[in-house]
């Protein structure tokens, strides 16, 4: 066991993998080639269209011990991963790893297959019940949580080998040209699937909307795809939307949003060329709304909005507040409709979006990102993975990627939720290191990272309520009392991998 | 020296490379991984924009013996390759190979740099004076001629290592996102440059139209690009067009075009979903015009037109004769304008277009391709590389790629040009093997490859003048006399590489 630079205990190995402890956000350099992929030949007349998922699993030669992947653009509406695993199980294949871009509550259907050893590990973040059961020790299935950029990096640098990617293709032709914009399961951007298409050793396009050759427009082209399978349904796109994609009505949330917009303004970022990312949460959207008003007042035209895209950003594009949207994932159906309609609403891969090990990711060009938090601490570290119960329940998403990339990374979070303090001495789990967080905006004041003294000056000059993070912490504890630490066992059930492949934290089994 | 399956003498090695003789069009399988590429890291604030080509050449570490590449979408209007080589020469770097997608007459400006040893080899086809001088032995500079698909394959399978690609980017932002559709040097598709962007060990985007981030739309994205350089001009797009992009007025040409269209019709291909490629030559366009009339009469809607795209194909798209255009290269300014305007006019990479070693190239989906010829022979082999003088003067382009891919490959050529017989006993140089040619259409009759007896039946049933290729050859020789063979020395000055990397023929120095 060694301590990483944030003081978190990291084992030297875990589940057979040698671990490198997290050091700092920017200095780890790749000293290797991109991961290999076998060349294949395809001659005229060779067919790719197979009759069933089973035929495809046979054709790609999936074997015990291999790793598969899917993408999560249909989010909680995804039907494919459950279908694939069910078929794998029926074929008697065991010890399969899952390296999808994300796992959602709908995939709790996999629990029986985990229990019987069909699925034995997740090389990706897991939202929901599976993660909770793993945290409780009620399900044995090691989880390595990766950010969106970290996942792309792990495929590109070969840390994770995906043997077979099953790509849900809402529109696909018999040769495997596909897009996400048309068909009953349209999900918009296929951003996460691009890296799979380029790096998985076999690629199966699965569609419920087989169209004549060539599918138009083509997002992922045929020359990367081994086989094509038609299924009844890929899922339910109405479940792409979570309930959080509306502007908050909570007074504290609205106050936080006003402060956050003022912070961005005071930092001098709201000018022509402004680039911005925010999530789909109610407070984040309220920030966007305030920013839009400021942009309108100043007559500012932004360069791009990026990340998961909502209808709110589409409106800003169509109203001229942004020149373009760079979309790795559509967060609602308005975004899905836009990406097929607006040429300036461009699909980007997760590699292009956020991989730290390439010739330049989009997140590095962000002026500002607005991010949420489950907990923050006096070192500005942020936790979005575990709840106050200690249970692993959430993915990292693009949190640590955009925090590292943006000129200004702003956490918006209430200082406390009910009796629960959000500002802590030490977060339960580090998702995103404090070195990459500039400002924490709460309804009780704005804490500026001491790394940014100039920024604190700017905020004070704008008469914003700048508070010392320690004072804010003390104030919160004065109200809620100092929370009792969650008790954990020694057993590590999950790794929190930083985007560069080092281990920033672990998740331990919660004591009964 | 060994004979390949077409009876051509192939040395065991040439210029230090072990050669594999051509066997047949479809059976060589890749037994290797795609070529490696070094990973890099790019952090926020890292800049790519450099002040000059010289700075970029220094930054990428170009050294004696390395290989560079450019793309040829500006064709004879390209100014970049000459600028780059001039700068390399001024820096004292020597023994550089050129692996561009094509060399045009404008690049005769490189001759002094070849003479002094700055440039020592071409890993690509060469059009014009340089090739002629090499054929005459007046310039020492070995040439390996590759087709468009073969070039993509050679980068993907590592046969050719491009150390630095200089990509002419008509529209580019400071991070290297680029497209070919906007700016004073707009050339439309950047199809040939995609493989360079993915496989060259360093990529320099060179632009005369630097735009604010992000360039929209993006064809080649920033995460593949190392550096960006601004120059005065990339060249003159008016020279994209050669003089041959109009429908022929020559009566023999028009007769050939009518026959060719009748052949395609008789073969039963003109039905919904029809896919088609033709070149920009006068006879090829006349075929397209006849095909269009037949499609109109039958009310047929085609699936795609592909290859080098002309305004003629754009019209067919916009008039509804094709559902889409798959464009690796724009052959005129009407095509350049269309690709920025029509979403169904889609840019494709040379890899996707024609590489035999991937999971399926577009050429494999072609119903029919119309191709020209300098010579054809009684075995249906075709020569487009050397002239009757024996001089190497032309590139292969997509000739052998589309012939191998299309269901029906049709050569349109006059049986004789003046006193020059086009139908020969044996072509001077094999560009495209007879195994992949179905029909040769001349003004004196239509020769069908004996491999396609059913097709000959169909043509006879349609009362088309089917002739035996030997009879046609005898008829032509009766008019022109049997031509004297060109006399060659033993010295090999160029290889004609088939798309799969085997050697289909060599070009020898012409005797004085």
PDB file of N, CA, C and O in Angstrom, chain A residues 445-475:
ATOM      1  N   UNK A 445     -21.569  31.372   0.046  1.00  0.00           N
ATOM      2  CA  UNK A 445     -20.332  32.043  -0.320  1.00  0.00           C
ATOM      3  C   UNK A 445     -19.539  31.262  -1.353  1.00  0.00           C
ATOM      4  O   UNK A 445     -19.889  30.121  -1.695  1.00  0.00           O
ATOM      5  N   UNK A 446     -18.517  31.928  -1.830  1.00  0.00           N
ATOM      6  CA  UNK A 446     -17.739  31.421  -2.959  1.00  0.00           C
ATOM      7  C   UNK A 446     -16.306  31.203  -2.490  1.00  0.00           C
ATOM      8  O   UNK A 446     -15.620  32.151  -2.078  1.00  0.00           O
ATOM      9  N   UNK A 447     -15.856  29.955  -2.543  1.00  0.00           N
ATOM     10  CA  UNK A 447     -14.487  29.644  -2.128  1.00  0.00           C
ATOM     11  C   UNK A 447     -13.602  29.560  -3.367  1.00  0.00           C
ATOM     12  O   UNK A 447     -13.950  28.876  -4.339  1.00  0.00           O
ATOM     13  N   UNK A 448     -12.487  30.286  -3.326  1.00  0.00           N
ATOM     14  CA  UNK A 448     -11.571  30.290  -4.466  1.00  0.00           C
ATOM     15  C   UNK A 448     -10.323  29.505  -4.083  1.00  0.00           C
ATOM     16  O   UNK A 448      -9.771  29.693  -2.988  1.00  0.00           O
ATOM     17  N   UNK A 449      -9.912  28.641  -4.982  1.00  0.00           N
ATOM     18  CA  UNK A 449      -8.701  27.855  -4.734  1.00  0.00           C
ATOM     19  C   UNK A 449      -7.518  28.795  -4.517  1.00  0.00           C
ATOM     20  O   UNK A 449      -7.299  29.704  -5.327  1.00  0.00           O
ATOM     21  N   UNK A 450      -6.742  28.608  -3.445  1.00  0.00           N
ATOM     22  CA  UNK A 450      -5.594  29.481  -3.186  1.00  0.00           C
ATOM     23  C   UNK A 450      -4.584  29.505  -4.340  1.00  0.00           C
ATOM     24  O   UNK A 450      -3.792  30.441  -4.431  1.00  0.00           O
ATOM     25  N   UNK A 451      -4.655  28.483  -5.200  1.00  0.00           N
ATOM     26  CA  UNK A 451      -3.812  28.498  -6.416  1.00  0.00           C
ATOM     27  C   UNK A 451      -4.160  29.681  -7.311  1.00  0.00           C
ATOM     28  O   UNK A 451      -3.414  29.995  -8.242  1.00  0.00           O
ATOM     29  N   UNK A 452      -5.309  30.309  -7.118  1.00  0.00           N
ATOM     30  CA  UNK A 452      -5.775  31.373  -8.027  1.00  0.00           C
ATOM     31  C   UNK A 452      -5.988  32.687  -7.279  1.00  0.00           C
ATOM     32  O   UNK A 452      -7.116  33.221  -7.261  1.00  0.00           O
ATOM     33  N   UNK A 453      -4.936  33.244  -6.661  1.00  0.00           N
ATOM     34  CA  UNK A 453      -5.128  34.471  -5.882  1.00  0.00           C
ATOM     35  C   UNK A 453      -5.669  35.630  -6.728  1.00  0.00           C
ATOM     36  O   UNK A 453      -6.495  36.422  -6.256  1.00  0.00           O
ATOM     37  N   UNK A 454      -5.244  35.702  -7.967  1.00  0.00           N
ATOM     38  CA  UNK A 454      -5.722  36.778  -8.845  1.00  0.00           C
ATOM     39  C   UNK A 454      -7.221  36.691  -9.051  1.00  0.00           C
ATOM     40  O   UNK A 454      -7.938  37.707  -9.082  1.00  0.00           O
ATOM     41  N   UNK A 455      -7.710  35.462  -9.178  1.00  0.00           N
ATOM     42  CA  UNK A 455      -9.143  35.265  -9.381  1.00  0.00           C
ATOM     43  C   UNK A 455      -9.924  35.725  -8.148  1.00  0.00           C
ATOM     44  O   UNK A 455     -10.957  36.405  -8.259  1.00  0.00           O
ATOM     45  N   UNK A 456      -9.413  35.398  -6.963  1.00  0.00           N
ATOM     46  CA  UNK A 456     -10.081  35.848  -5.733  1.00  0.00           C
ATOM     47  C   UNK A 456     -10.160  37.375  -5.713  1.00  0.00           C
ATOM     48  O   UNK A 456     -11.202  37.946  -5.350  1.00  0.00           O
ATOM     49  N   UNK A 457      -9.089  38.023  -6.134  1.00  0.00           N
ATOM     50  CA  UNK A 457      -9.089  39.492  -6.220  1.00  0.00           C
ATOM     51  C   UNK A 457     -10.195  39.989  -7.151  1.00  0.00           C
ATOM     52  O   UNK A 457     -10.940  40.922  -6.825  1.00  0.00           O
ATOM     53  N   UNK A 458     -10.283  39.352  -8.330  1.00  0.00           N
ATOM     54  CA  UNK A 458     -11.303  39.756  -9.311  1.00  0.00           C
ATOM     55  C   UNK A 458     -12.712  39.619  -8.719  1.00  0.00           C
ATOM     56  O   UNK A 458     -13.568  40.481  -8.920  1.00  0.00           O
ATOM     57  N   UNK A 459     -12.932  38.536  -7.990  1.00  0.00           N
ATOM     58  CA  UNK A 459     -14.270  38.299  -7.443  1.00  0.00           C
ATOM     59  C   UNK A 459     -14.578  39.317  -6.339  1.00  0.00           C
ATOM     60  O   UNK A 459     -15.692  39.844  -6.255  1.00  0.00           O
ATOM     61  N   UNK A 460     -13.569  39.593  -5.520  1.00  0.00           N
ATOM     62  CA  UNK A 460     -13.795  40.596  -4.466  1.00  0.00           C
ATOM     63  C   UNK A 460     -14.082  41.959  -5.088  1.00  0.00           C
ATOM     64  O   UNK A 460     -14.973  42.677  -4.642  1.00  0.00           O
ATOM     65  N   UNK A 461     -13.339  42.264  -6.133  1.00  0.00           N
ATOM     66  CA  UNK A 461     -13.554  43.556  -6.813  1.00  0.00           C
ATOM     67  C   UNK A 461     -14.980  43.648  -7.355  1.00  0.00           C
ATOM     68  O   UNK A 461     -15.561  44.733  -7.423  1.00  0.00           O
ATOM     69  N   UNK A 462     -15.545  42.499  -7.715  1.00  0.00           N
ATOM     70  CA  UNK A 462     -16.923  42.484  -8.219  1.00  0.00           C
ATOM     71  C   UNK A 462     -17.927  42.331  -7.073  1.00  0.00           C
ATOM     72  O   UNK A 462     -19.109  42.075  -7.310  1.00  0.00           O
ATOM     73  N   UNK A 463     -17.423  42.477  -5.857  1.00  0.00           N
ATOM     74  CA  UNK A 463     -18.253  42.417  -4.639  1.00  0.00           C
ATOM     75  C   UNK A 463     -18.975  41.083  -4.473  1.00  0.00           C
ATOM     76  O   UNK A 463     -20.104  41.025  -3.958  1.00  0.00           O
ATOM     77  N   UNK A 464     -18.335  40.057  -4.917  1.00  0.00           N
ATOM     78  CA  UNK A 464     -18.902  38.730  -4.710  1.00  0.00           C
ATOM     79  C   UNK A 464     -18.449  38.217  -3.345  1.00  0.00           C
ATOM     80  O   UNK A 464     -17.357  38.546  -2.880  1.00  0.00           O
ATOM     81  N   UNK A 465     -19.281  37.397  -2.689  1.00  0.00           N
ATOM     82  CA  UNK A 465     -18.994  36.958  -1.316  1.00  0.00           C
ATOM     83  C   UNK A 465     -17.940  35.839  -1.279  1.00  0.00           C
ATOM     84  O   UNK A 465     -18.277  34.663  -1.125  1.00  0.00           O
ATOM     85  N   UNK A 466     -16.686  36.236  -1.412  1.00  0.00           N
ATOM     86  CA  UNK A 466     -15.593  35.263  -1.368  1.00  0.00           C
ATOM     87  C   UNK A 466     -15.385  34.835   0.085  1.00  0.00           C
ATOM     88  O   UNK A 466     -15.315  35.679   0.986  1.00  0.00           O
ATOM     89  N   UNK A 467     -15.317  33.515   0.273  1.00  0.00           N
ATOM     90  CA  UNK A 467     -15.089  33.005   1.641  1.00  0.00           C
ATOM     91  C   UNK A 467     -13.913  32.032   1.612  1.00  0.00           C
ATOM     92  O   UNK A 467     -13.638  31.401   0.582  1.00  0.00           O
ATOM     93  N   UNK A 468     -13.256  31.952   2.753  1.00  0.00           N
ATOM     94  CA  UNK A 468     -12.203  30.960   2.882  1.00  0.00           C
ATOM     95  C   UNK A 468     -12.863  29.590   3.005  1.00  0.00           C
ATOM     96  O   UNK A 468     -13.882  29.433   3.708  1.00  0.00           O
ATOM     97  N   UNK A 469     -12.301  28.601   2.323  1.00  0.00           N
ATOM     98  CA  UNK A 469     -12.932  27.272   2.326  1.00  0.00           C
ATOM     99  C   UNK A 469     -12.979  26.678   3.743  1.00  0.00           C
ATOM    100  O   UNK A 469     -13.947  25.999   4.104  1.00  0.00           O
ATOM    101  N   UNK A 470     -11.965  26.974   4.543  1.00  0.00           N
ATOM    102  CA  UNK A 470     -11.962  26.455   5.923  1.00  0.00           C
ATOM    103  C   UNK A 470     -13.065  27.109   6.751  1.00  0.00           C
ATOM    104  O   UNK A 470     -13.744  26.448   7.543  1.00  0.00           O
ATOM    105  N   UNK A 471     -13.243  28.405   6.540  1.00  0.00           N
ATOM    106  CA  UNK A 471     -14.310  29.111   7.255  1.00  0.00           C
ATOM    107  C   UNK A 471     -15.675  28.574   6.833  1.00  0.00           C
ATOM    108  O   UNK A 471     -16.574  28.360   7.666  1.00  0.00           O
ATOM    109  N   UNK A 472     -15.804  28.328   5.535  1.00  0.00           N
ATOM    110  CA  UNK A 472     -17.070  27.786   5.022  1.00  0.00           C
ATOM    111  C   UNK A 472     -17.333  26.403   5.631  1.00  0.00           C
ATOM    112  O   UNK A 472     -18.455  26.097   6.056  1.00  0.00           O
ATOM    113  N   UNK A 473     -16.282  25.610   5.691  1.00  0.00           N
ATOM    114  CA  UNK A 473     -16.392  24.274   6.278  1.00  0.00           C
ATOM    115  C   UNK A 473     -16.821  24.370   7.741  1.00  0.00           C
ATOM    116  O   UNK A 473     -17.724  23.649   8.201  1.00  0.00           O
ATOM    117  N   UNK A 474     -16.193  25.277   8.478  1.00  0.00           N
ATOM    118  CA  UNK A 474     -16.517  25.446   9.905  1.00  0.00           C
ATOM    119  C   UNK A 474     -17.968  25.890  10.070  1.00  0.00           C
ATOM    120  O   UNK A 474     -18.709  25.390  10.920  1.00  0.00           O
ATOM    121  N   UNK A 475     -18.390  26.801   9.207  1.00  0.00           N
ATOM    122  CA  UNK A 475     -19.754  27.306   9.274  1.00  0.00           C
ATOM    123  C   UNK A 475     -20.760  26.168   9.053  1.00  0.00           C
ATOM    124  O   UNK A 475     -21.743  26.038   9.794  1.00  0.00           O
TER     125      UNK A 475
END
